[in-house]
Tab-separated table of C-alpha atoms and ligand atoms in Angstrom:
chain	number	residue	atom	x	y	z
W	10	UNK	CA	5.677	-16.844	-18.224
W	11	UNK	CA	7.104	-14.092	-20.282
W	12	UNK	CA	3.966	-11.430	-20.640
W	13	UNK	CA	3.379	-9.405	-24.145
W	14	UNK	CA	2.225	-6.766	-21.568
W	15	UNK	CA	2.990	-7.546	-18.091
W	16	UNK	CA	0.808	-5.963	-15.126
W	17	UNK	CA	3.656	-3.788	-13.956
W	18	UNK	CA	7.460	-2.666	-14.489
W	19	UNK	CA	9.380	-0.654	-12.550
W	20	UNK	CA	9.842	3.356	-12.937
W	21	UNK	CA	13.936	3.941	-12.722
W	22	UNK	CA	16.395	6.209	-14.850
W	23	UNK	CA	20.418	7.024	-14.692
W	24	UNK	CA	20.109	8.849	-11.255
W	25	UNK	CA	18.611	5.646	-10.082
W	26	UNK	CA	21.885	3.577	-10.909
W	27	UNK	CA	24.308	6.473	-10.237
W	28	UNK	CA	22.198	7.053	-6.741
W	29	UNK	CA	22.749	3.123	-5.670
W	30	UNK	CA	26.585	2.761	-7.499
W	31	UNK	CA	27.715	5.851	-5.216
W	32	UNK	CA	26.502	4.189	-1.998
W	33	UNK	CA	28.323	0.986	-2.802
W	34	UNK	CA	31.192	2.446	-4.111
W	35	UNK	CA	31.849	4.651	-0.634
W	36	UNK	CA	32.535	0.798	0.222
W	37	UNK	CA	31.090	1.831	3.594
W	38	UNK	CA	27.918	2.058	5.953
W	39	UNK	CA	25.956	-0.925	3.355
W	40	UNK	CA	23.840	-1.287	6.267
W	41	UNK	CA	23.209	2.004	8.335
W	42	UNK	CA	24.078	4.905	6.385
W	43	UNK	CA	23.775	8.582	5.918
W	44	UNK	CA	21.209	8.314	2.846
W	45	UNK	CA	18.729	6.456	5.191
W	46	UNK	CA	18.417	9.469	7.468
W	47	UNK	CA	18.425	11.708	4.288
W	48	UNK	CA	15.688	9.448	2.697
W	49	UNK	CA	13.367	9.523	5.868
W	50	UNK	CA	13.704	13.242	5.543
W	51	UNK	CA	12.676	13.839	2.241
W	52	UNK	CA	9.218	11.210	3.037
W	53	UNK	CA	9.057	13.338	5.862
W	54	UNK	CA	8.630	16.273	4.040
W	55	UNK	CA	6.956	14.902	1.113
W	56	UNK	CA	4.085	13.559	3.340
W	57	UNK	CA	4.335	17.257	5.410
W	58	UNK	CA	5.238	14.636	8.742
W	59	UNK	CA	7.595	15.761	11.581
W	60	UNK	CA	9.131	12.266	12.213
W	61	UNK	CA	9.780	9.081	9.813
W	62	UNK	CA	11.219	5.780	10.394
W	63	UNK	CA	11.823	3.763	7.103
W	64	UNK	CA	11.899	0.071	7.758
W	65	UNK	CA	12.901	-3.013	4.969
W	66	UNK	CA	9.783	-3.810	4.557
W	67	UNK	CA	5.738	-2.185	5.024
W	68	UNK	CA	4.855	-5.453	6.576
W	69	UNK	CA	7.819	-5.241	9.213
W	70	UNK	CA	7.322	-1.280	9.387
W	71	UNK	CA	3.212	-2.165	10.314
W	72	UNK	CA	4.489	-5.227	13.146
W	73	UNK	CA	6.688	-2.296	14.958
W	74	UNK	CA	3.850	0.207	14.639
W	75	UNK	CA	1.762	-1.674	16.402
W	76	UNK	CA	4.301	-2.929	18.906
W	77	UNK	CA	5.029	0.465	19.235
W	78	UNK	CA	1.419	1.777	19.887
W	79	UNK	CA	1.113	-0.990	22.515
W	80	UNK	CA	-1.401	-3.393	20.917
W	81	UNK	CA	-0.665	-6.491	21.813
W	82	UNK	CA	-2.922	-9.493	23.540
W	83	UNK	CA	-6.460	-8.972	24.546
W	84	UNK	CA	-6.976	-6.161	21.950
W	85	UNK	CA	-9.237	-5.931	18.494
W	86	UNK	CA	-8.172	-4.196	15.488
W	87	UNK	CA	-10.580	-3.702	12.959
W	88	UNK	CA	-9.364	-4.248	9.475
W	89	UNK	CA	-10.587	-4.203	5.904
W	90	UNK	CA	-10.694	-7.626	4.415
W	91	UNK	CA	-10.306	-6.666	0.628
W	92	UNK	CA	-6.249	-5.800	1.238
W	93	UNK	CA	-3.289	-7.295	0.861
W	94	UNK	CA	-2.863	-9.861	4.091
W	95	UNK	CA	-0.185	-8.465	5.908
W	96	UNK	CA	-2.712	-5.366	6.995
W	97	UNK	CA	-4.376	-8.214	9.193
W	98	UNK	CA	-1.426	-10.212	10.250
W	99	UNK	CA	-0.166	-7.329	11.697
W	100	UNK	CA	-2.491	-7.244	14.700
W	101	UNK	CA	-1.782	-11.398	14.731
W	102	UNK	CA	1.926	-10.815	14.664
W	103	UNK	CA	1.597	-9.162	18.345
W	104	UNK	CA	-0.789	-11.014	19.764
W	105	UNK	CA	-4.014	-8.842	19.008
W	106	UNK	CA	-7.448	-10.319	17.093
W	107	UNK	CA	-7.877	-8.796	13.514
W	108	UNK	CA	-11.939	-8.067	13.227
W	109	UNK	CA	-12.923	-7.831	9.758
W	110	UNK	CA	-15.256	-4.830	8.622
W	111	UNK	CA	-16.956	-4.501	5.104
W	112	UNK	CA	-15.857	-1.986	2.829
W	113	UNK	CA	-17.877	0.383	0.728
W	114	UNK	CA	-18.232	0.283	-2.691
W	115	UNK	CA	-16.976	3.545	-4.169
W	116	UNK	CA	-13.698	4.211	-2.954
W	117	UNK	CA	-13.497	0.164	-1.931
W	118	UNK	CA	-12.335	1.416	1.574
W	119	UNK	CA	-13.380	0.552	5.516
W	120	UNK	CA	-17.064	1.264	5.253
W	121	UNK	CA	-18.218	3.652	8.476
W	122	UNK	CA	-20.894	1.928	9.671
W	123	UNK	CA	-19.874	-1.822	9.313
W	124	UNK	CA	-16.662	-0.323	11.609
W	125	UNK	CA	-18.855	0.982	13.869
W	126	UNK	CA	-20.865	-2.034	14.281
W	127	UNK	CA	-17.460	-3.983	14.879
W	128	UNK	CA	-16.419	-1.704	17.516
W	129	UNK	CA	-16.888	-3.524	21.191
W	130	UNK	CA	-14.788	-2.810	24.477
W	131	UNK	CA	-11.450	-4.596	22.831
W	132	UNK	CA	-11.347	-2.430	20.059
W	133	UNK	CA	-7.835	-1.107	20.440
W	134	UNK	CA	-7.370	0.313	16.790
W	135	UNK	CA	-8.414	1.001	13.583
W	136	UNK	CA	-6.379	0.327	10.258
W	137	UNK	CA	-7.950	1.500	7.034
W	138	UNK	CA	-6.279	0.892	3.565
W	139	UNK	CA	-5.786	3.480	0.671
W	140	UNK	CA	-6.738	0.831	-1.968
W	141	UNK	CA	-4.983	0.740	-4.750
W	142	UNK	CA	-3.843	4.348	-4.309
W	143	UNK	CA	-7.177	5.877	-3.639
W	144	UNK	CA	-8.276	7.486	-0.627
W	145	UNK	CA	-10.499	5.919	1.572
W	146	UNK	CA	-13.234	7.879	3.503
W	147	UNK	CA	-10.786	8.745	6.060
W	148	UNK	CA	-12.228	11.665	7.634
W	149	UNK	CA	-15.051	9.767	9.084
W	150	UNK	CA	-12.805	7.104	10.056
W	151	UNK	CA	-10.536	9.575	12.019
W	152	UNK	CA	-14.120	11.013	13.506
W	153	UNK	CA	-15.004	7.715	14.440
W	154	UNK	CA	-11.689	6.652	15.873
W	155	UNK	CA	-11.564	9.724	17.937
W	156	UNK	CA	-14.940	9.631	18.971
W	157	UNK	CA	-14.270	5.901	20.634
W	158	UNK	CA	-10.777	6.685	21.793
W	159	UNK	CA	-9.092	4.484	19.463
W	160	UNK	CA	-6.047	4.655	17.729
W	161	UNK	CA	-5.820	5.285	13.635
W	162	UNK	CA	-3.199	3.362	11.809
W	163	UNK	CA	-3.146	4.168	8.164
W	164	UNK	CA	-2.284	1.198	5.619
W	165	UNK	CA	-1.289	3.510	3.024
W	166	UNK	CA	1.014	0.776	1.463
W	167	UNK	CA	-0.772	1.601	-1.508
W	168	UNK	CA	-1.461	5.304	-1.772
W	169	UNK	CA	1.944	7.032	-1.114
W	170	UNK	CA	1.377	10.699	-2.518
W	171	UNK	CA	-2.132	10.273	-2.669
W	172	UNK	CA	-4.635	13.112	-0.726
W	173	UNK	CA	-7.485	14.402	0.326
W	174	UNK	CA	-8.717	18.140	0.326
W	175	UNK	CA	-4.606	18.626	0.003
W	176	UNK	CA	-3.881	16.444	3.086
W	177	UNK	CA	-1.590	13.329	2.201
W	178	UNK	CA	-3.232	10.295	3.078
W	179	UNK	CA	-0.926	8.552	6.042
W	180	UNK	CA	-1.403	12.288	7.705
W	181	UNK	CA	-4.715	11.376	9.296
W	182	UNK	CA	-4.198	8.914	11.686
W	183	UNK	CA	-1.899	8.530	14.835
W	184	UNK	CA	0.849	7.187	12.358
W	185	UNK	CA	0.671	6.163	8.750
W	186	UNK	CA	2.786	3.540	6.691
W	187	UNK	CA	3.845	3.215	3.228
W	188	UNK	CA	5.326	0.826	1.513
W	189	UNK	CA	8.312	0.356	-1.385
W	190	UNK	CA	7.854	-2.874	-2.819
W	191	UNK	CA	8.382	-3.440	-6.256
W	192	UNK	CA	4.838	-2.249	-7.216
W	193	UNK	CA	4.153	0.814	-5.670
W	194	UNK	CA	4.043	4.414	-6.442
W	195	UNK	CA	7.853	4.721	-5.885
W	196	UNK	CA	9.785	1.638	-4.914
W	197	UNK	CA	13.037	0.547	-3.772
W	198	UNK	CA	12.282	-3.075	-4.355
W	199	UNK	CA	11.573	-3.594	-1.133
W	200	UNK	CA	11.284	-1.424	1.493
W	201	UNK	CA	8.812	0.779	3.935
W	202	UNK	CA	8.236	3.662	6.374
W	203	UNK	CA	6.342	4.661	9.090
W	204	UNK	CA	5.303	8.489	9.730
W	205	UNK	CA	3.737	10.058	12.354
W	206	UNK	CA	3.085	13.094	14.438
W	207	UNK	CA	4.427	11.987	17.882
W	208	UNK	CA	7.610	11.933	18.424
W	209	UNK	CA	7.303	9.266	21.235
W	210	UNK	CA	6.371	6.856	19.101
W	211	UNK	CA	8.756	7.606	16.662
W	212	UNK	CA	11.995	6.982	19.646
W	213	UNK	CA	9.703	3.391	20.386
W	214	UNK	CA	9.648	2.348	17.397
W	215	UNK	CA	13.901	3.395	16.459
W	216	UNK	CA	14.574	0.863	19.370
W	217	UNK	CA	12.462	-1.625	17.669
W	218	UNK	CA	13.636	-1.419	15.045
W	219	UNK	CA	17.068	-2.204	15.507
W	220	UNK	CA	16.910	-4.962	18.281
W	221	UNK	CA	15.927	-2.704	21.271
W	222	UNK	CA	19.178	-1.126	21.213
W	223	UNK	CA	19.596	2.354	22.165
W	224	UNK	CA	22.078	4.216	19.904
W	225	UNK	CA	24.281	7.005	20.916
W	226	UNK	CA	26.004	6.659	17.531
W	227	UNK	CA	26.286	4.962	14.251
W	228	UNK	CA	26.695	0.912	15.762
W	229	UNK	CA	28.783	-0.223	12.733
W	230	UNK	CA	31.396	2.997	13.386
W	231	UNK	CA	32.229	3.249	17.131
W	232	UNK	CA	33.528	2.047	19.780
W	233	UNK	CA	31.150	2.995	22.431
W	234	UNK	CA	28.772	0.241	24.001
W	235	UNK	CA	25.310	0.425	24.008
W	236	UNK	CA	23.137	-0.836	25.951
W	237	UNK	CA	19.557	-3.130	24.794
W	238	UNK	CA	16.706	-1.834	26.928
W	239	UNK	CA	13.652	-3.609	25.102
W	240	UNK	CA	12.686	-6.169	22.865
W	241	UNK	CA	13.360	-5.433	18.691
W	242	UNK	CA	14.044	-6.796	15.425
W	243	UNK	CA	16.333	-6.361	12.594
W	244	UNK	CA	13.774	-4.343	10.521
W	245	UNK	CA	16.189	-1.740	9.218
W	246	UNK	CA	16.445	-0.385	5.651
W	247	UNK	CA	20.062	-0.546	4.202
W	248	UNK	CA	21.652	2.166	2.887
W	249	UNK	CA	21.682	1.074	-0.477
W	250	UNK	CA	18.337	0.583	-0.480
W	251	UNK	CA	17.707	4.140	0.755
W	252	UNK	CA	19.830	5.829	-1.841
W	253	UNK	CA	17.942	4.319	-4.424
W	254	UNK	CA	14.384	5.680	-2.445
W	255	UNK	CA	15.969	9.141	-2.526
W	256	UNK	CA	16.251	8.872	-6.491
W	257	UNK	CA	12.724	7.526	-6.644
W	258	UNK	CA	11.387	10.078	-4.624
W	259	UNK	CA	13.050	13.067	-6.257
W	260	UNK	CA	10.656	12.117	-9.282
W	261	UNK	CA	7.497	11.272	-7.387
W	262	UNK	CA	5.512	13.739	-8.545
W	263	UNK	CA	6.490	13.118	-12.105
W	264	UNK	CA	5.325	9.537	-11.449
W	265	UNK	CA	1.952	10.421	-10.064
W	266	UNK	CA	1.183	12.800	-12.751
W	267	UNK	CA	2.265	9.850	-15.322
W	268	UNK	CA	-0.261	7.690	-13.327
W	269	UNK	CA	-3.129	9.753	-13.648
W	270	UNK	CA	-2.632	10.730	-17.072
W	271	UNK	CA	-2.477	7.341	-17.845
W	272	UNK	CA	-5.742	6.258	-15.757
W	273	UNK	CA	-7.707	8.883	-17.188
W	274	UNK	CA	-6.813	7.554	-20.975
W	275	UNK	CA	-7.741	4.210	-19.612
W	276	UNK	CA	-11.181	5.510	-18.234
W	277	UNK	CA	-11.875	7.108	-21.291
W	278	UNK	CA	-11.420	4.868	-23.971
W	279	UNK	CA	-12.689	1.968	-22.068
W	280	UNK	CA	-15.797	3.387	-20.851
W	281	UNK	CA	-16.066	4.543	-25.039
W	282	UNK	CA	-15.635	0.996	-26.225
W	283	UNK	CA	-16.963	-1.011	-23.810
W	284	UNK	CA	-20.531	-0.697	-21.947
W	285	UNK	CA	-20.247	-3.381	-19.795
W	286	UNK	CA	-18.197	-2.062	-17.473
W	287	UNK	CA	-19.088	1.111	-15.334
W	288	UNK	CA	-16.412	3.876	-14.514
W	289	UNK	CA	-16.352	4.541	-10.988
W	290	UNK	CA	-16.428	8.576	-10.221
W	291	UNK	CA	-14.796	10.564	-7.730
W	292	UNK	CA	-15.183	13.480	-5.486
W	293	UNK	CA	-13.327	16.214	-6.770
W	294	UNK	CA	-10.767	17.039	-3.624
W	295	UNK	CA	-9.873	12.958	-3.714
W	296	UNK	CA	-6.746	12.329	-5.484
W	297	UNK	CA	-6.125	8.764	-6.412
W	298	UNK	CA	-2.516	8.220	-7.397
W	299	UNK	CA	-3.355	4.896	-9.078
W	300	UNK	CA	-0.695	2.404	-7.820
W	301	UNK	CA	-3.340	0.300	-9.276
W	302	UNK	CA	-5.886	0.490	-11.963
W	303	UNK	CA	-8.846	-1.377	-10.923
W	304	UNK	CA	-12.411	-1.954	-12.617
W	305	UNK	CA	-15.055	-4.097	-11.437
W	306	UNK	CA	-16.599	-6.189	-14.463
W	307	UNK	CA	-18.995	-8.917	-15.574
W	308	UNK	CA	-17.366	-12.015	-16.030
W	309	UNK	CA	-13.940	-11.504	-14.918
W	310	UNK	CA	-12.393	-14.644	-14.858
W	311	UNK	CA	-13.389	-15.389	-18.362
W	312	UNK	CA	-11.773	-12.323	-19.193
W	313	UNK	CA	-8.886	-12.731	-17.234
W	314	UNK	CA	-8.028	-15.897	-19.220
W	315	UNK	CA	-9.081	-14.124	-22.544
W	316	UNK	CA	-6.049	-11.767	-21.849
W	317	UNK	CA	-3.749	-14.189	-20.346
W	318	UNK	CA	-4.094	-15.833	-24.674
W	319	UNK	CA	-3.431	-12.720	-25.692
W	320	UNK	CA	-0.231	-12.479	-23.394
W	321	UNK	CA	-1.477	-9.772	-21.139
W	322	UNK	CA	-1.072	-10.152	-17.540
W	323	UNK	CA	-3.604	-9.393	-14.813
W	324	UNK	CA	-4.420	-9.602	-11.440
W	325	UNK	CA	-7.042	-9.508	-8.976
W	326	UNK	CA	-6.115	-7.283	-6.247
W	327	UNK	CA	-7.448	-8.379	-3.417
W	328	UNK	CA	-9.000	-12.107	-2.857
W	329	UNK	CA	-10.938	-11.296	0.312
W	330	UNK	CA	-8.551	-12.039	3.181
W	331	UNK	CA	-11.314	-13.813	5.337
W	332	UNK	CA	-11.905	-16.488	3.277
W	333	UNK	CA	-7.617	-17.595	3.129
W	334	UNK	CA	-7.485	-21.004	4.362
W	335	UNK	CA	-5.359	-19.130	7.116
W	336	UNK	CA	-7.969	-17.375	8.174
W	337	UNK	CA	-11.173	-19.143	7.447
W	338	UNK	CA	-9.856	-23.061	8.237
W	339	UNK	CA	-6.903	-22.645	10.850
W	340	UNK	CA	-8.601	-19.555	12.228
W	341	UNK	CA	-11.828	-20.322	12.076
W	342	UNK	CA	-13.245	-16.916	10.918
W	343	UNK	CA	-16.627	-17.199	9.309
W	344	UNK	CA	-17.472	-13.490	8.381
W	345	UNK	CA	-20.015	-12.421	5.490
W	346	UNK	CA	-18.587	-9.207	4.343
W	347	UNK	CA	-21.212	-8.821	0.812
W	348	UNK	CA	-19.365	-5.459	-0.464
W	349	UNK	CA	-16.053	-7.000	-0.018
W	350	UNK	CA	-16.966	-10.769	-1.373
W	351	UNK	CA	-18.786	-8.913	-4.763
W	352	UNK	CA	-15.990	-7.000	-5.252
W	353	UNK	CA	-13.148	-9.285	-4.520
W	354	UNK	CA	-15.454	-11.078	-7.283
W	355	UNK	CA	-15.507	-8.623	-10.221
W	356	UNK	CA	-12.603	-6.800	-10.029
W	357	UNK	CA	-9.505	-7.094	-12.245
W	358	UNK	CA	-6.211	-4.715	-12.583
W	359	UNK	CA	-5.007	-4.280	-15.982
W	360	UNK	CA	-1.360	-3.958	-16.877
W	361	UNK	CA	-0.329	-0.024	-15.521
W	362	UNK	CA	2.563	1.650	-14.642
W	363	UNK	CA	4.285	4.845	-15.776
W	364	UNK	CA	6.715	3.274	-18.529
W	365	UNK	CA	3.239	1.296	-20.041
W	366	UNK	CA	3.190	2.492	-24.147
W	367	UNK	CA	0.168	4.240	-25.102
W	368	UNK	CA	0.604	1.422	-27.776
W	369	UNK	CA	0.160	-1.077	-25.024
W	370	UNK	CA	-2.998	0.601	-23.374
W	371	UNK	CA	-4.833	0.379	-26.628
W	372	UNK	CA	-3.949	-3.335	-27.277
W	373	UNK	CA	-5.395	-3.818	-23.649
W	374	UNK	CA	-8.191	-1.828	-24.480
W	375	UNK	CA	-8.929	-3.676	-27.757
W	376	UNK	CA	-8.526	-7.599	-26.175
W	377	UNK	CA	-11.280	-6.191	-23.558
W	378	UNK	CA	-13.733	-4.791	-26.158
W	379	UNK	CA	-12.616	-8.294	-27.992
W	380	UNK	CA	-13.795	-10.392	-25.783
W	381	UNK	CA	-16.819	-8.072	-24.256
W	382	UNK	CA	-17.818	-7.987	-28.531
W	383	UNK	CA	-17.586	-12.093	-28.202
W	384	UNK	CA	-19.781	-12.603	-25.870
W	385	UNK	CA	-22.720	-10.098	-26.704
C	411	PLP	C1	-2.164	-2.756	1.593
C	411	PLP	C2	-0.630	-3.391	1.898
C	411	PLP	N1	-0.691	-3.382	3.375
C	411	PLP	C3	0.425	-3.727	3.326
C	411	PLP	C4	1.293	-3.832	2.574
C	411	PLP	C5	2.954	-4.753	2.856
C	411	PLP	O1	3.738	-4.440	2.031
C	411	PLP	P1	5.450	-4.758	1.832
C	411	PLP	O2	5.061	-5.554	0.652
C	411	PLP	O3	6.024	-3.274	1.557
C	411	PLP	O4	5.710	-5.640	3.055
C	411	PLP	C6	1.108	-3.970	0.996
C	411	PLP	C7	2.060	-4.761	-0.264
C	411	PLP	O5	2.004	-5.136	-0.883
C	411	PLP	C8	-0.482	-3.994	0.779
C	411	PLP	O6	-0.751	-3.574	-0.589
C-alpha cells in the first residue's frame, strides 16, 4: 500500500551517498575494510565506551553477546514481553530460557518488582529494553543485577543516544546492543553493535562474529594462514554498510534534536486537541530520543482503521511476545503480564521520522481529533 503519510522514512543526505560511493569505488574491501573499525570507533566514542564491535544486525549482535557471556542451556534470562521478539529469541538461540517480566507503565521498561519476583537460582542475566528511545529505569535494574550477581545486557536497539543523567544507555550494562535497522535513530539499512567495557568480552565477540577465526590481519588481504579456535558465525557488518554508518553518526545529534522537537510538537498539539489521550511525562534527567512516537489511547484498533482510511500509517509496537503463536502455543508460555497486556492493547505508534513535515504532523493530529470527535 502506498501511504499518504508513512510511518517512517530514512533520513539521508548527499554525504551518505558520497561515503557509500567512495567505499564502492575503492574496488576493494567491500566485506571487511577500514570503515568498519572507523565506525566502531565513532560508536564507542559517542556512547563513551572503550570497546565496540559492529554486526550485520542487532539480533546477531545480541546472539553473539549471549554466547560471549557464556549464557547457555540451563540458564534463565529475564526479558520484557513488551518488545521486539528478537530480545526474547536471543536466549533461545543459545539454549537458555527467556523468562518474561512485566513492565512499568511510565516508561514501558522492565518493572523492578516484577524482575525481582522472577529471579531464581537459574537466572543468569537480565535484558532490559529502552522502549522506543525512552530509557527504562536502568539504574534500578543495574542495582538488582549487582545485588544478585547477574549479568545486565542492555537491549538499546531503539535508543541510540538516549541517556539518564547524562550517561548514555548501552553503557549501564555489562554490555549494550544497539541496532541500525532502517527504522532506528540512525540507520545503515541493517546493522547492529555491541559496546562494552570488557576487553575479554570484546575479544570473544570478535571470534564469534567471524567464524571463530583468530585473525592476525585482514583475512582477505593476506597470505597468512589463520587458525579457527572456536565455533563462530558470519555476523560481520560490511565495509559498505559501515561507510553509511559513518555518514549517519556524523549527523546523529542533528537527527536526535529534530526527533525531540517534533515529539514536543506532537505532544503539545495532541494534548490541546484530544482530551481522550493522556500524555506521558518524564523526569528531567531522562533524555528520550523518540525512535518511536507512541501513545496509549482508547479505541485504539478503531483509530488504526480510521487513520488507515485517511492514508496514515500507524503500527502496534508491540504485541506481547508471550502471546505470539510461537511462545504461547509452540513453547507453552502461559504468563499473565497485566501492564504489558494493557500497554499492548492501547499503544499506537504514529508517523514519526526526522523528515516529517509540520504539515503532515498537523494532518495526523487533525485526523486523530476527527476520530475522537466522531465517537463522542
Ligand atoms: C527492542 C529491539 N530489540 C532487538 C531488535 C533487533 O534488531 P535488528 O532488527 O537490528 O536485528 C530490535 C529491532 O527491531 C528491537 O526493536
